[in-house]
């Protein structure tokens, strides 16, 4: 069908076009990728906000990591919000307060991450605030690497390089590749002022800007994306240092990954709707005129391509089953009616060749990401090849499930 072919062409064009934009952006800004060498004469005070819900396994390492940061301790404030935990989180942070200078806020019930951040924001004394997930750690130089970008008064937030902490199985290694790719993409987005997510693992903000724009949206599934769009909406910029390393735990199994990604993608769909006034709006520069529209088109293409692929494969499967039934499942007869010309035509068709081109471009972008973020691909190379082949299809399924959840009005869960 012609319309199916057109949709496939459009989908591949979007992917290849966006990939080429990132490559050209890198070539244009290669000299600006490295760490800023500027050092502030006067260091600002920083409040680190750590919302924690049932994090008894991780909260101790997270707090120790924060207190290991190379930064004057009199300028560093740590606020931990126990968000109604039902495990030993409260007990652990209470014990750690005896050893470390902590401020503790207790929510009597689980109110959500955004609510906890807003509570901590109201009592924070720092000029800057850093939001820190309770299952994460950071390198000791992270603050010193990030704050020079805030010398520009137009910059309201700086994002770090977010990587996977401890890869123990095949799924976690594939996510590691995805996170490294995102390290590269976030830096490229900073060059065109289009960062649309400030990760929850140590993004730094100007406190006064957060207060002025109303803080975090407490009803949002992805508050880190919503706050980034809100910052852009208020006329500020978001920067990135791809060598300021933070690390987080990622889902260990497919069930947890599915839960996480459906939440992320439902949140993205909600935020695209909430900030639809930014689409094709010159006021928001490359974010409004290029990146957000491209993302929305990509999501639409994913949904349409998925259903067209499903229909095509179902039709092909039905035809094969019918042929098998007609010849009594005789293998030799089935081979005799195999259409080699149709197979060859498919193999060398434009959509197939576009797929090969897309795979090559994707491999180059991923290799470049590893080179910039980690000095090259040091191990697990076969896993990363499989990532290019498998993970995009898996993410496509999660986008479809998120779309179905939204259309069906299924209750949103953190």
Tab-separated table of C-alpha atoms in Angstrom:
chain	number	residue	atom	x	y	z
A	1	UNK	CA	0.000	0.000	0.000
A	2	UNK	CA	1.308	3.423	-0.971
A	3	UNK	CA	0.372	5.122	2.310
A	4	UNK	CA	2.321	2.517	4.312
A	5	UNK	CA	5.420	3.147	2.195
A	6	UNK	CA	5.036	6.912	2.591
A	7	UNK	CA	4.801	6.581	6.390
A	8	UNK	CA	7.921	4.405	6.480
A	9	UNK	CA	9.843	6.890	4.337
A	10	UNK	CA	8.786	9.778	6.574
A	11	UNK	CA	9.742	7.878	9.750
A	12	UNK	CA	13.204	7.006	8.460
A	13	UNK	CA	13.697	10.536	7.136
A	14	UNK	CA	12.934	12.002	10.580
A	15	UNK	CA	15.401	9.642	12.282
A	16	UNK	CA	18.224	10.156	9.779
A	17	UNK	CA	17.646	13.915	9.580
A	18	UNK	CA	17.757	14.363	13.372
A	19	UNK	CA	20.878	12.169	13.602
A	20	UNK	CA	22.620	14.278	10.963
A	21	UNK	CA	21.679	17.438	12.890
A	22	UNK	CA	23.504	16.056	15.964
A	23	UNK	CA	26.559	15.121	13.900
A	24	UNK	CA	26.735	18.558	12.258
A	25	UNK	CA	26.191	20.250	15.640
A	26	UNK	CA	29.148	18.305	17.039
A	27	UNK	CA	31.381	19.234	14.102
A	28	UNK	CA	30.490	22.893	14.556
A	29	UNK	CA	31.061	22.897	18.335
A	30	UNK	CA	33.792	20.295	18.824
A	31	UNK	CA	36.109	22.753	20.574
A	32	UNK	CA	33.399	23.642	23.113
A	33	UNK	CA	32.708	20.085	24.303
A	34	UNK	CA	35.470	19.962	26.892
A	35	UNK	CA	35.136	21.088	30.507
A	36	UNK	CA	35.029	24.814	31.102
A	37	UNK	CA	38.317	25.941	32.642
A	38	UNK	CA	36.787	28.986	34.285
A	39	UNK	CA	36.863	29.142	38.078
A	40	UNK	CA	34.595	31.377	40.090
A	41	UNK	CA	36.262	33.848	42.405
A	42	UNK	CA	33.347	33.593	44.821
A	43	UNK	CA	31.706	30.224	45.322
A	44	UNK	CA	27.905	30.203	45.799
A	45	UNK	CA	26.111	28.320	48.555
A	46	UNK	CA	24.417	25.118	47.377
A	47	UNK	CA	21.499	23.212	48.917
A	48	UNK	CA	21.203	19.556	47.889
A	49	UNK	CA	17.607	18.286	48.022
A	50	UNK	CA	17.170	14.506	48.369
A	51	UNK	CA	13.601	13.138	48.284
A	52	UNK	CA	13.534	9.520	49.477
A	53	UNK	CA	10.761	6.946	49.436
A	54	UNK	CA	11.596	3.404	50.608
A	55	UNK	CA	15.293	3.787	49.794
A	56	UNK	CA	16.785	1.813	52.685
A	57	UNK	CA	19.184	0.026	50.308
A	58	UNK	CA	20.591	3.148	48.673
A	59	UNK	CA	20.125	6.261	50.825
A	60	UNK	CA	23.294	5.728	52.877
A	61	UNK	CA	25.531	5.609	49.781
A	62	UNK	CA	23.778	8.650	48.340
A	63	UNK	CA	24.324	10.771	51.462
A	64	UNK	CA	27.959	9.644	51.763
A	65	UNK	CA	28.475	10.581	48.125
A	66	UNK	CA	27.153	14.111	48.719
A	67	UNK	CA	29.401	14.634	51.741
A	68	UNK	CA	32.383	13.471	49.663
A	69	UNK	CA	31.925	16.350	47.211
A	70	UNK	CA	34.948	18.638	46.942
A	71	UNK	CA	33.253	21.846	48.037
A	72	UNK	CA	33.491	24.036	51.162
A	73	UNK	CA	31.271	22.399	53.750
A	74	UNK	CA	30.038	25.727	55.108
A	75	UNK	CA	28.591	26.441	51.656
A	76	UNK	CA	26.903	23.043	51.358
A	77	UNK	CA	23.475	22.246	52.815
A	78	UNK	CA	21.905	18.772	52.583
A	79	UNK	CA	18.148	18.377	53.022
A	80	UNK	CA	16.671	14.866	53.019
A	81	UNK	CA	12.905	14.468	52.670
A	82	UNK	CA	11.561	11.152	53.918
A	83	UNK	CA	8.447	10.866	51.775
A	84	UNK	CA	6.341	8.621	54.010
A	85	UNK	CA	8.659	5.623	53.678
A	86	UNK	CA	7.398	2.330	55.084
A	87	UNK	CA	10.828	0.673	55.289
A	88	UNK	CA	13.916	1.659	57.318
A	89	UNK	CA	14.677	4.861	55.368
A	90	UNK	CA	13.629	7.159	58.227
A	91	UNK	CA	15.667	5.195	60.764
A	92	UNK	CA	18.776	5.234	58.558
A	93	UNK	CA	18.744	8.978	57.858
A	94	UNK	CA	18.047	9.709	61.534
A	95	UNK	CA	21.119	7.676	62.498
A	96	UNK	CA	23.221	9.371	59.807
A	97	UNK	CA	22.271	12.784	61.182
A	98	UNK	CA	24.445	11.969	64.193
A	99	UNK	CA	27.470	11.714	61.892
A	100	UNK	CA	26.594	14.170	59.124
A	101	UNK	CA	25.076	17.630	59.177
A	102	UNK	CA	21.660	16.882	57.708
A	103	UNK	CA	18.303	18.600	57.657
A	104	UNK	CA	15.465	16.097	57.689
A	105	UNK	CA	11.869	16.664	56.629
A	106	UNK	CA	9.311	13.912	57.221
A	107	UNK	CA	6.133	13.543	55.181
A	108	UNK	CA	3.547	11.530	57.112
A	109	UNK	CA	2.297	9.935	53.887
A	110	UNK	CA	3.799	9.418	50.458
A	111	UNK	CA	3.207	12.728	48.660
A	112	UNK	CA	5.422	12.225	45.620
A	113	UNK	CA	8.816	13.456	44.499
A	114	UNK	CA	7.706	16.909	43.282
A	115	UNK	CA	5.906	17.674	46.557
A	116	UNK	CA	8.987	16.637	48.541
A	117	UNK	CA	11.246	18.828	46.406
A	118	UNK	CA	8.934	21.805	46.878
A	119	UNK	CA	8.930	21.333	50.671
A	120	UNK	CA	12.713	21.252	50.724
A	121	UNK	CA	12.931	24.206	48.335
A	122	UNK	CA	10.950	26.397	50.744
A	123	UNK	CA	13.478	25.916	53.566
A	124	UNK	CA	16.659	25.733	51.466
A	125	UNK	CA	19.183	28.463	52.246
A	126	UNK	CA	21.482	28.001	49.269
A	127	UNK	CA	21.776	30.408	46.366
A	128	UNK	CA	21.678	27.310	44.176
A	129	UNK	CA	19.798	24.041	44.665
A	130	UNK	CA	20.734	20.614	43.360
A	131	UNK	CA	18.123	17.866	43.143
A	132	UNK	CA	19.414	14.391	43.917
A	133	UNK	CA	17.619	11.058	43.532
A	134	UNK	CA	18.088	8.809	46.556
A	135	UNK	CA	19.432	5.885	44.504
A	136	UNK	CA	22.334	7.778	42.974
A	137	UNK	CA	25.899	8.965	43.544
A	138	UNK	CA	28.085	11.737	42.101
A	139	UNK	CA	31.776	12.403	41.508
A	140	UNK	CA	33.534	14.678	43.986
A	141	UNK	CA	34.211	17.526	41.522
A	142	UNK	CA	30.673	17.747	40.175
A	143	UNK	CA	29.697	21.139	41.658
A	144	UNK	CA	32.951	22.856	40.674
A	145	UNK	CA	32.539	21.573	37.117
A	146	UNK	CA	28.954	22.775	36.766
A	147	UNK	CA	28.707	26.179	38.441
A	148	UNK	CA	30.869	28.169	35.952
A	149	UNK	CA	27.999	27.954	33.460
A	150	UNK	CA	25.856	29.933	35.892
A	151	UNK	CA	28.077	32.984	35.455
A	152	UNK	CA	25.709	33.734	32.581
A	153	UNK	CA	22.596	35.313	34.187
A	154	UNK	CA	20.434	33.864	31.400
A	155	UNK	CA	21.275	30.310	32.510
A	156	UNK	CA	18.848	29.011	35.148
A	157	UNK	CA	19.982	25.391	35.301
A	158	UNK	CA	22.959	23.155	34.520
A	159	UNK	CA	22.635	19.435	33.842
A	160	UNK	CA	25.291	16.773	34.526
A	161	UNK	CA	26.385	13.683	32.645
A	162	UNK	CA	24.073	10.902	33.844
A	163	UNK	CA	25.377	7.340	33.609
A	164	UNK	CA	24.334	3.918	34.882
A	165	UNK	CA	25.777	2.879	38.239
A	166	UNK	CA	26.699	-0.830	38.260
A	167	UNK	CA	25.798	-2.821	35.134
A	168	UNK	CA	25.234	-6.392	36.238
A	169	UNK	CA	23.263	-7.970	33.394
A	170	UNK	CA	22.486	-7.682	29.684
A	171	UNK	CA	19.512	-5.343	30.145
A	172	UNK	CA	21.484	-2.942	32.343
A	173	UNK	CA	24.332	-2.862	29.811
A	174	UNK	CA	21.884	-1.930	27.061
A	175	UNK	CA	20.556	0.875	29.255
A	176	UNK	CA	24.146	1.962	29.842
A	177	UNK	CA	24.495	2.435	26.076
A	178	UNK	CA	21.263	4.433	26.040
A	179	UNK	CA	22.433	6.670	28.884
A	180	UNK	CA	25.790	7.297	27.165
A	181	UNK	CA	23.932	8.229	23.986
A	182	UNK	CA	21.836	10.663	26.020
A	183	UNK	CA	25.006	12.202	27.502
A	184	UNK	CA	26.038	13.096	23.954
A	185	UNK	CA	22.573	14.247	22.876
A	186	UNK	CA	22.112	16.464	25.937
A	187	UNK	CA	25.387	18.223	25.167
A	188	UNK	CA	24.361	18.729	21.537
A	189	UNK	CA	21.013	20.110	22.738
A	190	UNK	CA	22.846	22.599	24.953
A	191	UNK	CA	24.609	24.004	21.884
A	192	UNK	CA	21.256	24.848	20.289
A	193	UNK	CA	19.561	25.842	23.587
A	194	UNK	CA	17.059	22.985	23.451
A	195	UNK	CA	17.616	20.877	26.593
A	196	UNK	CA	14.119	19.693	27.496
A	197	UNK	CA	14.876	17.526	30.562
A	198	UNK	CA	16.887	18.331	33.695
A	199	UNK	CA	17.689	14.865	35.132
A	200	UNK	CA	16.877	14.196	38.760
A	201	UNK	CA	20.445	13.153	39.485
A	202	UNK	CA	22.132	16.424	40.426
A	203	UNK	CA	20.815	19.014	38.027
A	204	UNK	CA	21.609	22.419	39.578
A	205	UNK	CA	19.160	25.354	39.543
A	206	UNK	CA	19.063	28.974	40.605
A	207	UNK	CA	16.791	28.847	43.646
A	208	UNK	CA	15.216	32.226	42.967
A	209	UNK	CA	14.211	31.136	39.455
A	210	UNK	CA	12.563	27.956	40.754
A	211	UNK	CA	10.607	29.978	43.309
A	212	UNK	CA	9.622	32.600	40.728
A	213	UNK	CA	8.192	30.002	38.321
A	214	UNK	CA	6.271	28.161	41.034
A	215	UNK	CA	8.538	25.201	41.725
A	216	UNK	CA	7.871	21.657	40.565
A	217	UNK	CA	4.513	20.491	39.195
A	218	UNK	CA	3.245	18.072	41.860
A	219	UNK	CA	0.763	16.378	39.541
A	220	UNK	CA	3.304	15.606	36.825
A	221	UNK	CA	4.722	12.128	36.181
A	222	UNK	CA	7.987	13.564	34.833
A	223	UNK	CA	8.679	16.672	36.875
A	224	UNK	CA	12.244	16.856	35.520
A	225	UNK	CA	10.926	17.399	31.994
A	226	UNK	CA	8.143	19.742	33.080
A	227	UNK	CA	10.486	22.003	35.063
A	228	UNK	CA	12.884	22.225	32.108
A	229	UNK	CA	10.103	23.322	29.759
A	230	UNK	CA	8.861	25.753	32.419
A	231	UNK	CA	12.344	27.273	32.645
A	232	UNK	CA	12.453	27.775	28.875
A	233	UNK	CA	8.915	29.157	28.971
A	234	UNK	CA	10.115	31.789	31.463
A	235	UNK	CA	12.860	32.879	29.056
A	236	UNK	CA	15.877	31.197	30.651
A	237	UNK	CA	18.496	28.822	29.248
A	238	UNK	CA	19.677	25.383	30.407
A	239	UNK	CA	23.331	24.343	30.079
A	240	UNK	CA	25.201	21.043	30.327
A	241	UNK	CA	28.609	19.748	31.354
A	242	UNK	CA	29.053	16.283	29.859
A	243	UNK	CA	32.093	15.618	32.068
A	244	UNK	CA	30.358	16.297	35.400
A	245	UNK	CA	29.524	12.691	36.213
A	246	UNK	CA	26.534	11.407	38.150
A	247	UNK	CA	25.446	7.786	38.388
A	248	UNK	CA	22.092	6.131	38.999
A	249	UNK	CA	20.701	2.641	39.330
A	250	UNK	CA	18.590	1.473	36.402
A	251	UNK	CA	15.868	-1.209	36.202
A	252	UNK	CA	17.306	-4.729	36.464
A	253	UNK	CA	14.449	-6.544	34.719
A	254	UNK	CA	11.973	-5.988	31.898
A	255	UNK	CA	9.019	-5.538	34.245
A	256	UNK	CA	10.641	-2.644	36.113
A	257	UNK	CA	11.885	-1.136	32.846
A	258	UNK	CA	8.387	-1.280	31.386
A	259	UNK	CA	6.941	0.453	34.455
A	260	UNK	CA	9.604	3.172	34.326
A	261	UNK	CA	9.334	3.859	30.598
A	262	UNK	CA	5.549	3.905	30.475
A	263	UNK	CA	5.652	6.511	33.259
A	264	UNK	CA	8.309	8.518	31.425
A	265	UNK	CA	6.494	8.424	28.103
A	266	UNK	CA	3.090	9.195	29.589
A	267	UNK	CA	4.716	12.158	31.305
A	268	UNK	CA	6.235	13.247	28.001
A	269	UNK	CA	2.860	13.057	26.238
A	270	UNK	CA	1.288	15.157	29.008
A	271	UNK	CA	4.071	17.735	28.829
A	272	UNK	CA	3.883	17.984	25.037
A	273	UNK	CA	0.200	18.765	25.490
A	274	UNK	CA	0.735	21.178	28.397
A	275	UNK	CA	3.414	23.151	26.531
A	276	UNK	CA	1.947	22.844	23.044
A	277	UNK	CA	2.082	26.637	22.770
A	278	UNK	CA	5.851	26.250	22.410
A	279	UNK	CA	5.529	24.176	19.227
A	280	UNK	CA	6.550	26.081	16.084
A	281	UNK	CA	6.909	29.226	18.208
A	282	UNK	CA	9.885	31.410	17.211
A	283	UNK	CA	10.086	32.814	20.734
A	284	UNK	CA	11.560	29.498	21.918
A	285	UNK	CA	14.221	29.279	19.217
A	286	UNK	CA	15.476	25.835	18.243
A	287	UNK	CA	13.487	24.212	21.048
A	288	UNK	CA	10.176	25.488	19.692
A	289	UNK	CA	10.939	25.493	15.979
A	290	UNK	CA	12.922	22.255	15.702
A	291	UNK	CA	13.353	19.939	18.668
A	292	UNK	CA	9.865	19.773	20.197
A	293	UNK	CA	8.114	19.503	16.791
A	294	UNK	CA	10.608	16.819	15.732
A	295	UNK	CA	9.932	14.888	18.944
A	296	UNK	CA	6.167	15.098	18.508
A	297	UNK	CA	6.477	13.985	14.874
A	298	UNK	CA	8.773	11.146	15.931
A	299	UNK	CA	6.274	9.937	18.547
A	300	UNK	CA	3.481	10.099	15.974
A	301	UNK	CA	5.624	8.219	13.465
A	302	UNK	CA	6.433	5.546	16.068
A	303	UNK	CA	2.750	4.953	16.784
A	304	UNK	CA	1.760	4.836	13.103
A	305	UNK	CA	4.730	2.697	12.015
A	306	UNK	CA	4.067	0.235	14.838
A	307	UNK	CA	0.486	-0.356	13.751
A	308	UNK	CA	1.377	-0.535	10.031
A	309	UNK	CA	4.150	-3.036	10.812
A	310	UNK	CA	1.746	-5.060	12.938
A	311	UNK	CA	-0.836	-5.136	10.136
A	312	UNK	CA	1.787	-6.080	7.539
A	313	UNK	CA	3.271	-8.875	9.637
A	314	UNK	CA	-0.155	-10.187	10.611
A	315	UNK	CA	-1.098	-10.255	6.930
A	316	UNK	CA	2.126	-12.028	5.984
A	317	UNK	CA	1.671	-14.532	8.811
A	318	UNK	CA	-1.921	-15.237	7.768
A	319	UNK	CA	-0.816	-15.782	4.154
A	320	UNK	CA	1.944	-18.174	5.238
A	321	UNK	CA	-0.429	-20.136	7.454
A	322	UNK	CA	-2.961	-20.402	4.636
A	323	UNK	CA	-0.311	-21.639	2.191
A	324	UNK	CA	0.918	-24.171	4.718
A	325	UNK	CA	-2.618	-25.418	5.243
A	326	UNK	CA	-3.204	-25.778	1.485
A	327	UNK	CA	-0.151	-28.010	0.961
A	328	UNK	CA	-0.564	-29.974	4.174
A	329	UNK	CA	2.520	-28.368	5.683
A	330	UNK	CA	4.807	-30.142	3.194
A	331	UNK	CA	8.179	-28.366	3.527
A	332	UNK	CA	9.311	-29.144	-0.029
A	333	UNK	CA	6.106	-27.810	-1.504
A	334	UNK	CA	6.343	-24.696	0.666
A	335	UNK	CA	9.881	-24.108	-0.597
A	336	UNK	CA	8.606	-24.611	-4.118
A	337	UNK	CA	6.100	-21.780	-3.789
A	338	UNK	CA	8.614	-19.475	-2.077
A	339	UNK	CA	8.714	-16.273	-4.113
A	340	UNK	CA	12.429	-15.546	-4.489
A	341	UNK	CA	11.780	-12.494	-6.671
A	342	UNK	CA	9.527	-10.916	-4.051
A	343	UNK	CA	12.103	-11.689	-1.352
A	344	UNK	CA	14.909	-10.112	-3.412
A	345	UNK	CA	12.763	-7.063	-4.163
A	346	UNK	CA	12.094	-6.623	-0.445
A	347	UNK	CA	15.775	-7.070	0.406
A	348	UNK	CA	16.814	-4.274	-1.936
A	349	UNK	CA	13.785	-2.065	-1.453
A	350	UNK	CA	14.175	1.573	-0.440
A	351	UNK	CA	12.721	1.090	3.099
A	352	UNK	CA	15.158	-1.766	3.756
A	353	UNK	CA	18.126	0.234	2.476
A	354	UNK	CA	16.990	3.209	4.559
A	355	UNK	CA	16.987	0.888	7.554
A	356	UNK	CA	20.590	-0.121	6.840
A	357	UNK	CA	21.565	3.542	6.465
A	358	UNK	CA	19.782	4.358	9.726
A	359	UNK	CA	21.670	1.562	11.490
A	360	UNK	CA	25.012	2.876	10.198
A	361	UNK	CA	24.210	6.442	11.273
A	362	UNK	CA	23.004	5.197	14.674
A	363	UNK	CA	26.200	3.176	15.148
A	364	UNK	CA	28.335	6.225	14.363
A	365	UNK	CA	26.411	8.445	16.787
A	366	UNK	CA	26.653	5.799	19.534
A	367	UNK	CA	30.391	5.322	18.930
A	368	UNK	CA	30.893	9.096	19.051
A	369	UNK	CA	28.905	9.228	22.300
A	370	UNK	CA	31.152	6.629	23.940
A	371	UNK	CA	34.268	8.387	22.628
A	372	UNK	CA	33.272	11.732	24.134
A	373	UNK	CA	31.750	10.452	27.384
A	374	UNK	CA	34.064	7.560	28.261
A	375	UNK	CA	37.049	7.752	25.919
A	376	UNK	CA	35.767	4.952	23.697
A	377	UNK	CA	33.929	1.628	23.816
A	378	UNK	CA	35.970	-0.335	26.343
A	379	UNK	CA	33.897	-3.502	26.797
A	380	UNK	CA	30.657	-5.325	25.955
A	381	UNK	CA	30.783	-4.307	22.270
A	382	UNK	CA	28.370	-7.083	21.133
A	383	UNK	CA	25.815	-5.807	23.659
A	384	UNK	CA	25.906	-2.337	22.150
A	385	UNK	CA	25.414	-3.720	18.636
A	386	UNK	CA	22.355	-5.579	19.904
A	387	UNK	CA	21.232	-2.349	21.584
A	388	UNK	CA	20.998	-0.683	18.170
A	389	UNK	CA	18.990	-3.606	16.786
A	390	UNK	CA	16.715	-4.426	19.721
A	391	UNK	CA	16.266	-1.459	22.048
A	392	UNK	CA	14.564	0.914	19.576
A	393	UNK	CA	11.913	-1.738	18.901
A	394	UNK	CA	11.391	-2.288	22.634
A	395	UNK	CA	11.070	1.456	23.221
A	396	UNK	CA	8.548	1.593	20.379
A	397	UNK	CA	6.400	-0.935	22.247
A	398	UNK	CA	6.650	1.117	25.459
A	399	UNK	CA	5.568	4.260	23.575
A	400	UNK	CA	2.544	2.377	22.265
A	401	UNK	CA	1.673	1.134	25.762
A	402	UNK	CA	2.033	4.674	27.146
A	403	UNK	CA	-0.251	5.973	24.394
A	404	UNK	CA	-2.832	3.261	25.142
A	405	UNK	CA	-2.666	4.040	28.880
A	406	UNK	CA	-3.338	7.712	28.141
A	407	UNK	CA	-6.203	7.047	25.733
A	408	UNK	CA	-7.770	4.517	28.122
A	409	UNK	CA	-7.401	6.905	31.069
A	410	UNK	CA	-5.565	4.345	33.201
A	411	UNK	CA	-4.594	5.717	36.613
A	412	UNK	CA	-1.151	7.293	36.664
A	413	UNK	CA	1.388	5.684	38.971
A	414	UNK	CA	4.869	6.766	40.014
